[in-house]
Coordinates of C-alpha atoms in Angstrom, one line a residue:
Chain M
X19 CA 35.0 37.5 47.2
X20 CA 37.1 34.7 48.2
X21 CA 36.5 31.5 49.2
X22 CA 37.7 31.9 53.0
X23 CA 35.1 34.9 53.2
X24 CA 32.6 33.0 51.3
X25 CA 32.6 29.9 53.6
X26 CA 32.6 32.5 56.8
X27 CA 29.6 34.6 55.1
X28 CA 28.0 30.9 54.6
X29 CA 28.5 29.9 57.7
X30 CA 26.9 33.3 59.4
X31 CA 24.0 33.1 57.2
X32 CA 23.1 29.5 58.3
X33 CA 22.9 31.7 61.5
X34 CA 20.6 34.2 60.0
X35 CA 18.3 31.5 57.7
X36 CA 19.0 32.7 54.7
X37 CA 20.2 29.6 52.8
X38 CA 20.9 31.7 49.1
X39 CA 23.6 33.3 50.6
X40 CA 25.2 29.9 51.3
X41 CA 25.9 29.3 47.6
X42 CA 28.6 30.5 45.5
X43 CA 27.3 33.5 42.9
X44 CA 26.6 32.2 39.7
X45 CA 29.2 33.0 36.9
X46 CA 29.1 35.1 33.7
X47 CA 31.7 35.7 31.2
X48 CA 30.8 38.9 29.0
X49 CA 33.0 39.2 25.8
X50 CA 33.2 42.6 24.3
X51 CA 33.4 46.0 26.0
X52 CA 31.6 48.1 24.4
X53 CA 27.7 49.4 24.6
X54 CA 26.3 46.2 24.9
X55 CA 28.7 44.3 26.5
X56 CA 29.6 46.5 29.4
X57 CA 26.3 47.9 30.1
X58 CA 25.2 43.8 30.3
X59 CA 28.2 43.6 32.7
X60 CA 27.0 46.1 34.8
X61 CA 23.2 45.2 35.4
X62 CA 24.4 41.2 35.6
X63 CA 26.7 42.2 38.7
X64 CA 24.3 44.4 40.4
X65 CA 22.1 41.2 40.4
X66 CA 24.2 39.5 42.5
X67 CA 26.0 37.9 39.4
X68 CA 30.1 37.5 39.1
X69 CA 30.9 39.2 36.3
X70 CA 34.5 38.4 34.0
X71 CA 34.4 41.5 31.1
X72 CA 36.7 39.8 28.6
X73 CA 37.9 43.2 26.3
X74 CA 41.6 43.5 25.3
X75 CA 41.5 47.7 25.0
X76 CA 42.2 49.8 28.0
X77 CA 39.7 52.4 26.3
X78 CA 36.6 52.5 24.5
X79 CA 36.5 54.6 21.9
X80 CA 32.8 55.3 20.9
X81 CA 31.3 55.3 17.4
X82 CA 28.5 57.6 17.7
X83 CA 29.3 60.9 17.3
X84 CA 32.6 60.0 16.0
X85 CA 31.8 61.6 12.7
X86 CA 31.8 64.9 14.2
X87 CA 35.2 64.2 15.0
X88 CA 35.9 64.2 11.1
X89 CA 33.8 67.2 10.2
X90 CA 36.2 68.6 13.3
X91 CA 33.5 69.6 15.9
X92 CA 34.5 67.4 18.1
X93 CA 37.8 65.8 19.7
X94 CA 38.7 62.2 19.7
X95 CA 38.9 62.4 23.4
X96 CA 35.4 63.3 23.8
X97 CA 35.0 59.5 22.4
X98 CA 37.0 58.0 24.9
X99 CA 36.0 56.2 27.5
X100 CA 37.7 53.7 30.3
X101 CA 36.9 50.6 32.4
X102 CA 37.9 52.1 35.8
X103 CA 34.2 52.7 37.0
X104 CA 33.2 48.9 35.8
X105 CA 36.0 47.9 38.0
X106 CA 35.2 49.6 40.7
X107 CA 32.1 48.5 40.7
X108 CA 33.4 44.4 41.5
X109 CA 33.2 43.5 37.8
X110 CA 36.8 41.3 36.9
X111 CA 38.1 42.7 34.1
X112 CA 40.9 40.4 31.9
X113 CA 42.2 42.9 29.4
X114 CA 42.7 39.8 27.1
X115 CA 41.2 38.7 23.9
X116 CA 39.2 35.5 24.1
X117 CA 40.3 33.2 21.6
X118 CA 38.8 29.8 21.9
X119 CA 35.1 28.9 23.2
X120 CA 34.4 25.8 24.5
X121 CA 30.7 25.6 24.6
X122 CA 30.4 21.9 26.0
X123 CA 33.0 22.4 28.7
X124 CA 31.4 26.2 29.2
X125 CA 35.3 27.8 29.0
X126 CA 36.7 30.7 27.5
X127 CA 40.6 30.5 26.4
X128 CA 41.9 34.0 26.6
X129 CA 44.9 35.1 24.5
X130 CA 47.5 34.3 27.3
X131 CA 46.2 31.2 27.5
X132 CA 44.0 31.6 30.7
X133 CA 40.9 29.4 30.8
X134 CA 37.5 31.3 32.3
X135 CA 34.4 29.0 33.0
X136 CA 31.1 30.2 33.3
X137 CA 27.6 29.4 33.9
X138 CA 26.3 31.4 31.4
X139 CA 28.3 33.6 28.4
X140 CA 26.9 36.9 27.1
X141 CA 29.2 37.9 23.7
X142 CA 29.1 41.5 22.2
X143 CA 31.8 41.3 19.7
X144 CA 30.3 44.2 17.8
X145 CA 31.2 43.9 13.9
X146 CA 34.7 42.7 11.7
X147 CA 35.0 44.1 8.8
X148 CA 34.5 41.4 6.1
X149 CA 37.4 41.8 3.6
X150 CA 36.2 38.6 1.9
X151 CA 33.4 40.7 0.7
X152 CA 35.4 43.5 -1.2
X153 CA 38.0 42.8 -3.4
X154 CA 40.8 45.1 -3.3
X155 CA 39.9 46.2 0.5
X156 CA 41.7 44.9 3.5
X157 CA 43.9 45.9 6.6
X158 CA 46.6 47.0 4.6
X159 CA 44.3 48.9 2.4
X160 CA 42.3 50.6 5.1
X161 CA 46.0 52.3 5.8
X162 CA 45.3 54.2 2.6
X163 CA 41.6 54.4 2.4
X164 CA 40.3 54.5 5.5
X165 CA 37.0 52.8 7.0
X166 CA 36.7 54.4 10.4
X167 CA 33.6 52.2 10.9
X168 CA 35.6 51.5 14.5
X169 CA 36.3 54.6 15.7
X170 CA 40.2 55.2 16.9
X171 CA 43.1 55.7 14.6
X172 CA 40.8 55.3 11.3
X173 CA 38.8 58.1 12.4
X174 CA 41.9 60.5 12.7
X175 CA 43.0 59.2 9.4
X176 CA 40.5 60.2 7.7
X177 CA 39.8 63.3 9.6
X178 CA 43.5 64.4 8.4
X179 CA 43.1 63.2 5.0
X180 CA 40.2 65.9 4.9
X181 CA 42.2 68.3 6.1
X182 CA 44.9 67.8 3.8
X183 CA 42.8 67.5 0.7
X184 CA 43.1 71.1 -1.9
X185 CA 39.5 73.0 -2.0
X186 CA 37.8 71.2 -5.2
X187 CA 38.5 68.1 -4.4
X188 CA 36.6 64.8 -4.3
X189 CA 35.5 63.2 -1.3
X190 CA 34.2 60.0 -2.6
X191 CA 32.1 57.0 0.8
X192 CA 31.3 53.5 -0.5
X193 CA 28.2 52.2 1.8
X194 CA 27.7 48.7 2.0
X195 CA 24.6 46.6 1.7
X196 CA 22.0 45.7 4.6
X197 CA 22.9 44.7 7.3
X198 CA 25.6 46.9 9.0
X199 CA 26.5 48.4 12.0
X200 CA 24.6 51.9 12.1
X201 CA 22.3 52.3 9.1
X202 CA 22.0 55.9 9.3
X203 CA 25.9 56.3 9.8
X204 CA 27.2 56.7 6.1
X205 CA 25.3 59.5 5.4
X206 CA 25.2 61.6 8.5
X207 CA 29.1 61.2 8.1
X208 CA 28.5 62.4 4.5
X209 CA 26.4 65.2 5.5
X210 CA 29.2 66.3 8.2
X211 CA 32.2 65.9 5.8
X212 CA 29.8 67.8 3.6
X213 CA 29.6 70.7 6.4
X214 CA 33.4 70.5 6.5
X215 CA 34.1 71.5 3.0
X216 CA 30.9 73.8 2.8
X217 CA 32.9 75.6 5.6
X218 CA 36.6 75.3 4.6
X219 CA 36.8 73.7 1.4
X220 CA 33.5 75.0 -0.5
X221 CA 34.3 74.0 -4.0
X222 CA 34.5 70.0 -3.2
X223 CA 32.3 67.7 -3.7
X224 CA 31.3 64.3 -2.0
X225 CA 29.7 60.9 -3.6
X226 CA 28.0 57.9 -2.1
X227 CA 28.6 55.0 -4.3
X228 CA 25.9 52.7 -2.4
X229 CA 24.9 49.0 -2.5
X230 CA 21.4 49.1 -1.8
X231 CA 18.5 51.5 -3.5
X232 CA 17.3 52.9 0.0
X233 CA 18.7 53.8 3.1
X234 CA 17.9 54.6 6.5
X235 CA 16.3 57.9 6.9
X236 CA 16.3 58.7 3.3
X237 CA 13.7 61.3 2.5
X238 CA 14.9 63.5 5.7
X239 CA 18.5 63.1 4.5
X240 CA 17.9 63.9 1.0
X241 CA 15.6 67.0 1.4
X242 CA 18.4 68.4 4.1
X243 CA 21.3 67.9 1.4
X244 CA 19.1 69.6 -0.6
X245 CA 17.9 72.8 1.7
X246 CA 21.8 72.9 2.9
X247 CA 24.5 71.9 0.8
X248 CA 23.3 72.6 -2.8
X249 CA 24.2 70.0 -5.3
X250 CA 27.3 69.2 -3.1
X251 CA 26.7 66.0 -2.1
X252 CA 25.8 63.2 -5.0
X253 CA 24.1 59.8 -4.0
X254 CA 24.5 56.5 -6.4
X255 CA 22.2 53.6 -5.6
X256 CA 22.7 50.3 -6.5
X257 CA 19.9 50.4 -9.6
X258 CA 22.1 53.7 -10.8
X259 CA 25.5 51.7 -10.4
X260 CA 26.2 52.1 -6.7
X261 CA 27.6 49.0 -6.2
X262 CA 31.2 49.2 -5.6
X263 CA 32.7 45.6 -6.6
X264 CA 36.4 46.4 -6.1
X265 CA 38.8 48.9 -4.8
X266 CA 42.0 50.2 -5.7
X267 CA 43.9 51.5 -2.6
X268 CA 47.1 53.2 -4.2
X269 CA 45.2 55.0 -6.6
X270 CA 42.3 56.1 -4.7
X271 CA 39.9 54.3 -6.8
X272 CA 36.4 52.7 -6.7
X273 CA 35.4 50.3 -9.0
X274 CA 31.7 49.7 -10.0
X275 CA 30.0 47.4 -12.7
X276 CA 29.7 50.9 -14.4
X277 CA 32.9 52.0 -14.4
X278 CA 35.4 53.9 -12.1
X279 CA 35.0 56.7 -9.7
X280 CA 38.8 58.5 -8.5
X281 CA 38.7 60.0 -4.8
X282 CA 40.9 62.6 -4.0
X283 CA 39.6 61.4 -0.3
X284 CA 38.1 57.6 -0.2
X285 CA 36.3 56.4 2.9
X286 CA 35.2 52.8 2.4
X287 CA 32.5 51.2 4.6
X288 CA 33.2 47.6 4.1
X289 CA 30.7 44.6 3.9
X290 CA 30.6 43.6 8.0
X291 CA 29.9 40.7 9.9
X292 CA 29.9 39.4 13.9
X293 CA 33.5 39.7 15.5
X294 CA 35.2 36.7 14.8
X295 CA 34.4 35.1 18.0
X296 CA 31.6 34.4 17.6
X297 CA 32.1 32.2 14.5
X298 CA 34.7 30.5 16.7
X299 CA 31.9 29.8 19.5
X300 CA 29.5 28.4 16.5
X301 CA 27.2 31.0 17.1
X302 CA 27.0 32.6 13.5
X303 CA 25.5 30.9 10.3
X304 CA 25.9 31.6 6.7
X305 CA 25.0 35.1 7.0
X306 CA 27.9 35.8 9.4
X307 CA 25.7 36.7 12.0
X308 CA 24.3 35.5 14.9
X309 CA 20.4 34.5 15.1
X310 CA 19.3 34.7 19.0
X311 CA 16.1 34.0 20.8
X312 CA 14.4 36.8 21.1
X313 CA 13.6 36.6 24.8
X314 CA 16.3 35.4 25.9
X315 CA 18.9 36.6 23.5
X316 CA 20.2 33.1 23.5
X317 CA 22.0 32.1 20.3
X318 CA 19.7 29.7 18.5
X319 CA 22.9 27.8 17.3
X320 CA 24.7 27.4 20.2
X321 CA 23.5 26.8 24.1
X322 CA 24.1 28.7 27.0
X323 CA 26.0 31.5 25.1
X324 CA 23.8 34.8 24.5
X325 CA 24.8 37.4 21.5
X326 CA 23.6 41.3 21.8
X327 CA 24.5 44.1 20.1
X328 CA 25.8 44.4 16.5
X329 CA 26.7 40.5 16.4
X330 CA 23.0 39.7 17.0
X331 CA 20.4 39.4 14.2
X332 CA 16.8 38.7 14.9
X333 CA 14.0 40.8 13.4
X334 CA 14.0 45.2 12.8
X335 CA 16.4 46.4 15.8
X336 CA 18.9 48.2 14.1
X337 CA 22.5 47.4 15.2
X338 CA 22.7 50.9 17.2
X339 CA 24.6 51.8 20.4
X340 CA 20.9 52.3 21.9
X341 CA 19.9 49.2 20.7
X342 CA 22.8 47.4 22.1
X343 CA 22.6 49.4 25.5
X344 CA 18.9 48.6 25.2
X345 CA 19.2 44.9 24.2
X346 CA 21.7 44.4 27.0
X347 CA 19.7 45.3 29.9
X348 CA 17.2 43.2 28.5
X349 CA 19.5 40.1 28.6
X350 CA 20.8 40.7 31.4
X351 CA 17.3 40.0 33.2
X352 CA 17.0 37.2 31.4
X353 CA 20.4 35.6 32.3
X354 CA 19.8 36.1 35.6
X355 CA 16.7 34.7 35.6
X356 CA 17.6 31.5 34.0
X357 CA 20.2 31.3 36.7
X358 CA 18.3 31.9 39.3
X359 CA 15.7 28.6 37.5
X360 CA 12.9 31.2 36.9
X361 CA 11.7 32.2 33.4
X362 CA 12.4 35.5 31.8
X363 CA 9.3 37.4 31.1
X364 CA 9.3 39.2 27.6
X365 CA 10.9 42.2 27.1
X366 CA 10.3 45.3 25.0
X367 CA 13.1 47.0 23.5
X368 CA 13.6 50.4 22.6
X369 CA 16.1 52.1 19.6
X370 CA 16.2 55.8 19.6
X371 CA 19.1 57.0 17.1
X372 CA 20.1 60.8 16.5
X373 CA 21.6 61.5 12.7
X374 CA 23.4 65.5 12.4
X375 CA 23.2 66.8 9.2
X376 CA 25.1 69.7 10.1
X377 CA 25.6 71.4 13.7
X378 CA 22.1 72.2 15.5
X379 CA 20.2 69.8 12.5
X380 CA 19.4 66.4 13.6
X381 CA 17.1 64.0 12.7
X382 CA 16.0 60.6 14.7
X383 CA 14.3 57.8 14.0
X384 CA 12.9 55.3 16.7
X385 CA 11.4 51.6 17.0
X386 CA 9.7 49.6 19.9
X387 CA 10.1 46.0 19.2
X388 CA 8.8 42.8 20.9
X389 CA 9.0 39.4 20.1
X390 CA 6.9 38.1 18.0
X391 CA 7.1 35.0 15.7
X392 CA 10.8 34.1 17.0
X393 CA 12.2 37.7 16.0
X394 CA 12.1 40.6 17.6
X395 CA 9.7 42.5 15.8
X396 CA 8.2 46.3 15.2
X397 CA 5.4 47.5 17.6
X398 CA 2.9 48.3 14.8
X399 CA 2.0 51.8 14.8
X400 CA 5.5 52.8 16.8
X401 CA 8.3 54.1 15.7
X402 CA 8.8 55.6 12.6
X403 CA 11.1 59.3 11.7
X404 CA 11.3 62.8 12.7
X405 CA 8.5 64.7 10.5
X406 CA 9.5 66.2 7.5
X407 CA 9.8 69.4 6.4
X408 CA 9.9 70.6 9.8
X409 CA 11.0 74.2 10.8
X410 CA 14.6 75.1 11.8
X411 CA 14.0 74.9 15.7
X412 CA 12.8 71.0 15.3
X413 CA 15.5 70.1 13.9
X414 CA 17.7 71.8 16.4
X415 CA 15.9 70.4 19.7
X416 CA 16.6 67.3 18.3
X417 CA 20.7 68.0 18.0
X418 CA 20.1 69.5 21.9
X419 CA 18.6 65.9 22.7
X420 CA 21.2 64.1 20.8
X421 CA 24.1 65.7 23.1
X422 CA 21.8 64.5 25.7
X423 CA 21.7 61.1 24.4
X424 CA 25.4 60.9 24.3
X425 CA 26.0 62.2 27.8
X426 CA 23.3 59.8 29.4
X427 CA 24.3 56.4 27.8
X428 CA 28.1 57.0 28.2
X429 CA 27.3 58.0 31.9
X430 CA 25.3 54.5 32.2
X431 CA 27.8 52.3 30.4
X432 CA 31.3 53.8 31.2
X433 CA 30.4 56.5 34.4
Chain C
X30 CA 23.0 39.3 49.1
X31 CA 20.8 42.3 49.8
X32 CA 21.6 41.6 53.2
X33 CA 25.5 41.9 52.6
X34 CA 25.3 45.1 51.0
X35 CA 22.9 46.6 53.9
X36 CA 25.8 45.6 56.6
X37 CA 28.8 46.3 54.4
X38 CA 27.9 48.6 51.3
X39 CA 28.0 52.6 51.0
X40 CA 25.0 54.0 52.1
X41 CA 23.7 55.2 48.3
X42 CA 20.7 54.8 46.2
X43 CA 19.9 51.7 45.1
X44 CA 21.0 50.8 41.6
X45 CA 18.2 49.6 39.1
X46 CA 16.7 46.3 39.7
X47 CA 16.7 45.0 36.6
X48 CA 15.3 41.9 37.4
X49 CA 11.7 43.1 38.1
X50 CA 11.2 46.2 35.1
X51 CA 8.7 45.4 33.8
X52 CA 8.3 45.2 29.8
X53 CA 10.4 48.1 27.8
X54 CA 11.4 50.2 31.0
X55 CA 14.9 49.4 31.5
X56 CA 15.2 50.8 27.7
X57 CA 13.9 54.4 29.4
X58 CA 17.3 54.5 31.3
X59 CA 19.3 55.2 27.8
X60 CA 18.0 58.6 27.8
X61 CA 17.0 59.9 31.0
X62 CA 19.5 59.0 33.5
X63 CA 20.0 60.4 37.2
X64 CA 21.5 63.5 35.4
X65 CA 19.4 65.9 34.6
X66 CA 21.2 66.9 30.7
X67 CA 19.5 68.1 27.8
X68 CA 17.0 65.2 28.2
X69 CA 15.0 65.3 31.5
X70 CA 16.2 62.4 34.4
X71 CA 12.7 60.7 35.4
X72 CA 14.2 60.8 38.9
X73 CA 12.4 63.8 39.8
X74 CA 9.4 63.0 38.5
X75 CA 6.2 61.0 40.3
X76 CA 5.0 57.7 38.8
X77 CA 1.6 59.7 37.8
X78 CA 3.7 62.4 36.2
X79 CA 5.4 60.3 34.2
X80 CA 2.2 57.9 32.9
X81 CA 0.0 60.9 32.3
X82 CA 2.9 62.7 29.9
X83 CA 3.1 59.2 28.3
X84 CA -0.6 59.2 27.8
X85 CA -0.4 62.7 26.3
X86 CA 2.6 61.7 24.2
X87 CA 0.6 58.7 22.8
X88 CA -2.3 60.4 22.4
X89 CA -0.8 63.8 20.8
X90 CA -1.9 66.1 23.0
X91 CA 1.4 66.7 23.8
X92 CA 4.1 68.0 21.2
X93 CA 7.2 66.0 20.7
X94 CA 10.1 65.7 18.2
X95 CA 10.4 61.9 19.6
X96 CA 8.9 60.9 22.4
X97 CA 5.0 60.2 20.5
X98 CA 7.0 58.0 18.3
X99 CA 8.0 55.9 21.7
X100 CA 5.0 56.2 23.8
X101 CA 2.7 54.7 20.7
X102 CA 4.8 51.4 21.5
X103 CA 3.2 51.0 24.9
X104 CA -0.3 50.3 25.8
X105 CA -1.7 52.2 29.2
X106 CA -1.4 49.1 31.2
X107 CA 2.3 48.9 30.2
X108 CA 2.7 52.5 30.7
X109 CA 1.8 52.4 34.3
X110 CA 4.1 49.4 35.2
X111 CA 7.1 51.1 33.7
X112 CA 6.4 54.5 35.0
X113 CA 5.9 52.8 38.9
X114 CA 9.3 50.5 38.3
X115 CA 10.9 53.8 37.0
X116 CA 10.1 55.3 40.5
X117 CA 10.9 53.0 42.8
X118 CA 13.8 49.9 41.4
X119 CA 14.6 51.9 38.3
X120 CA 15.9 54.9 39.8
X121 CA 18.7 55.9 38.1
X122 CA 22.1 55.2 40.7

């Protein structure tokens, strides 16, 4: 709206008594594009809010279901999602990368050099991969063993260095320790790769070389390996040796306290932490991520700046696309109701996350969470995952829902 | 600015007022959406239809791969208030 109109609209609405209209909207600044950030731009602007959506891509590319792209069920464009509908709906959108934060002065340097100011900021940088945390592993690396942990041109990578690979070959997925961005993720991609060579390349096999002794979803994952791909797929826990300590990208190798492990295909999920913005805003401590209110979603370190999605910590959500879709809607009442001087009432939040173990198989698990001591904690007695040794059509209403998932939350966030 | 958008907006449904859902039913939107998909959309549903099938997901009396899971995170009281916001601000745009 601009000023002119503004003034003319005030001006009329003196007329009309209706002195809220006389003010200028307040102004929010959301960083990040993707689940959480551009569902919180949405809800902010449909309360009356003017919204900036700071994101530098042109697309989205989405992360969930993106492992079906490797096992080849799916197409990379089915991922891919644009910014025309946020647009169109009065959100600003500066396809720039912020770069400096001034949380005093409440600006926002984007990368050419445009300042943004704001009332309040909501950031959703999502995850950067921490190549501190793995010897051996960084950008340059990633060229030869892929992460795809952000899906794009990592997840065709890989996806054709599957393809390429002889039958009998060794697929070989290094899973990091807690937290990451989607617990469940290593090993519903392992069972799909698994369903890949159990379909085209049947005498392969696949390791997890794993940092931690449990894992989201375990029993359910383990008894469907099991039940469907033999003695295909091998897990290594940290108390077994798991823990891979190095990589060696030009020979394919893991390294592990207990010795080495050559891939013929190596996918390594690196150690993660909050996109680097969010260090640069002061909003992370030593962990690398970012402890928020859990009302509010305000970052406890920093004022005026609130942190969803995969950058936040703060009790049992899982850093989910639900969660962050979830998480966002939350903050976005409570932004607007510190703006508008009221207090935000407490939320409940919801994370509902599908896992395919192989096409028509899915299993879920699910969490309510309030706040409770600071954190957002579990809802005793909620939650938990999909029963176990359920029969054949369970597991395949619960692929049905997942589609529906997909389709609902993409429609909400990008439609 | 509700005013503004009765003079100068579209004539569509009203997009969910966030601002007034009451505890956990903003989250509800994630999966059932104005689309109906493979997941129902609440939009065709009463406020009584959706509170009693919460009830009977809580209680087990209705089967569910997921949903029992969900509803156990909600007491009655809270069940009502989302399933009236999810009829009347939170209908899915």
């Amino acid at each position: 709206m601009s000023l002119t109109r503004r003034t003319l609209l005030a001006t009329s609405a003196a007329a009309l008594a209706a002195p809220a209209l006389a003010q200028a909207p307040a102004k929010v600044v959301v960083i990040g594009g993707g689940f959480a950030g551009a569902t919180a731009a949405r809800f902010l602007q449909r309360e009356g809010v003017s919204v900036t959506l700071v994101e530098p891509n042109a697309q989205y590319i989405s992360c969930p279901f993106s492992n079906a792209v490797l096992a080849g069920l799916r197409d990379l464009s089915q991922q891919t999602f644009t910014y025309k509908a946020i647009a169109a709906q009065g959100i600003t959108i500066a396809q720039q990368a912020a770069t400096q934060i001034d949380a005093q002065a409440r600006r926002v340097t984007l990368t050419d050099g445009t300042v943004l100011t704001y009332d309040r900021l909501v950031m959703a940088p999502g995850i950067d991969l921490n190549f501190a945390g793995l010897p051996g592993y960084d950008e340059a690396a990633s060229t030869l063993m892929p992460h795809a942990w952000k899906a794009g041109p990592q997840t065709t990578l890989l996806r054709q260095q599957l393809e390429a690979m002889p039958d009998g070959g060794a697929v070989i997925i290094s899973a990091p320790a807690n937290p990451f961005r989607c617990p469940p993720g290593p090993y519903e991609r392992a069972s799909l790769i698994a369903w890949y060579l159990k379909t085209n390349k049947p005498k392969s096999k696949l390791l997890i070389l794993d940092a931690k002794d449990a894992f989201s979803k375990q029993s359910l994952f383990t008894a469907a390996w099991k039940e469907i791909y033999g003695d295909m797929i091998e897990w290594i826990g940290l108390s077994g040796g798991g823990k891979v300590t190095e990589v060696k990208a030009r020979e394919n190798i893991f390294v592990t306290e207990f010795g080495e492990h050559k891939a013929d295909v190596g996918n390594v999920i690196p150690p993660q932490r909050a996109g680097r913005i969010a260090t640069i805003a002061g909003a992370t401590d030593q962990t690398g991520w970012c402890p928020i209110d859990p009302v509010t979603f305000e970052a406890k370190l920093v004022p005026n700046i609130h942190v969803i999605g995969d950058a936040a910590v703060g009790g049992g959500m899982p850093k989910s696309a639900f969660a962050a879709n979830a998480q966002a809607k939350a903050c976005a009442y409570a932004v607007s109701a510190l703006l508008r001087g009221d207090n935000p009432a407490e939320p409940k939040l919801i994370n509902t996350c599908y896992s395919l173990v192989k096409p028509d198989y899915a299993i879920s698990v699910a969490g309510v969470y309030a706040p409770a001591k600071g954190l957002l904690a579990d809802v005793q007695g909620a939650g938990g995952v999909s029963v176990a040794n359920a029969p054949a059509s369970v597991r395949a209403a619960e692929a049905h829902y997942a589609d529906g998932w997909f389709k609902t939350i993409t429609q909400e966030v990008f439609g | 600015m509700a005013l503004l958008f009765c003079l100068a907006g579209p004539a569509s449904a009203a997009p969910p007022d966030v601002s007034k859902a009451p505890a956990g039913a903003s989250a509800c939107l994630g999966c059932h959406g104005a689309s109906e998909t493979e997941l129902p959309s609440l939009n065709k549903l009463s406020a009584s239809e959706i509170e009693s099938a919460m009830d009977a997901f809580r209680s087990g009396a209705r089967e569910a791969t997921l949903m029992n899971r969900i509803a156990k995170g909600f007491t009655p009281d809270e069940t009502r208030a989302l399933a009236q916001w999810l009829v009347t601000q939170g209908r899915a745009p």
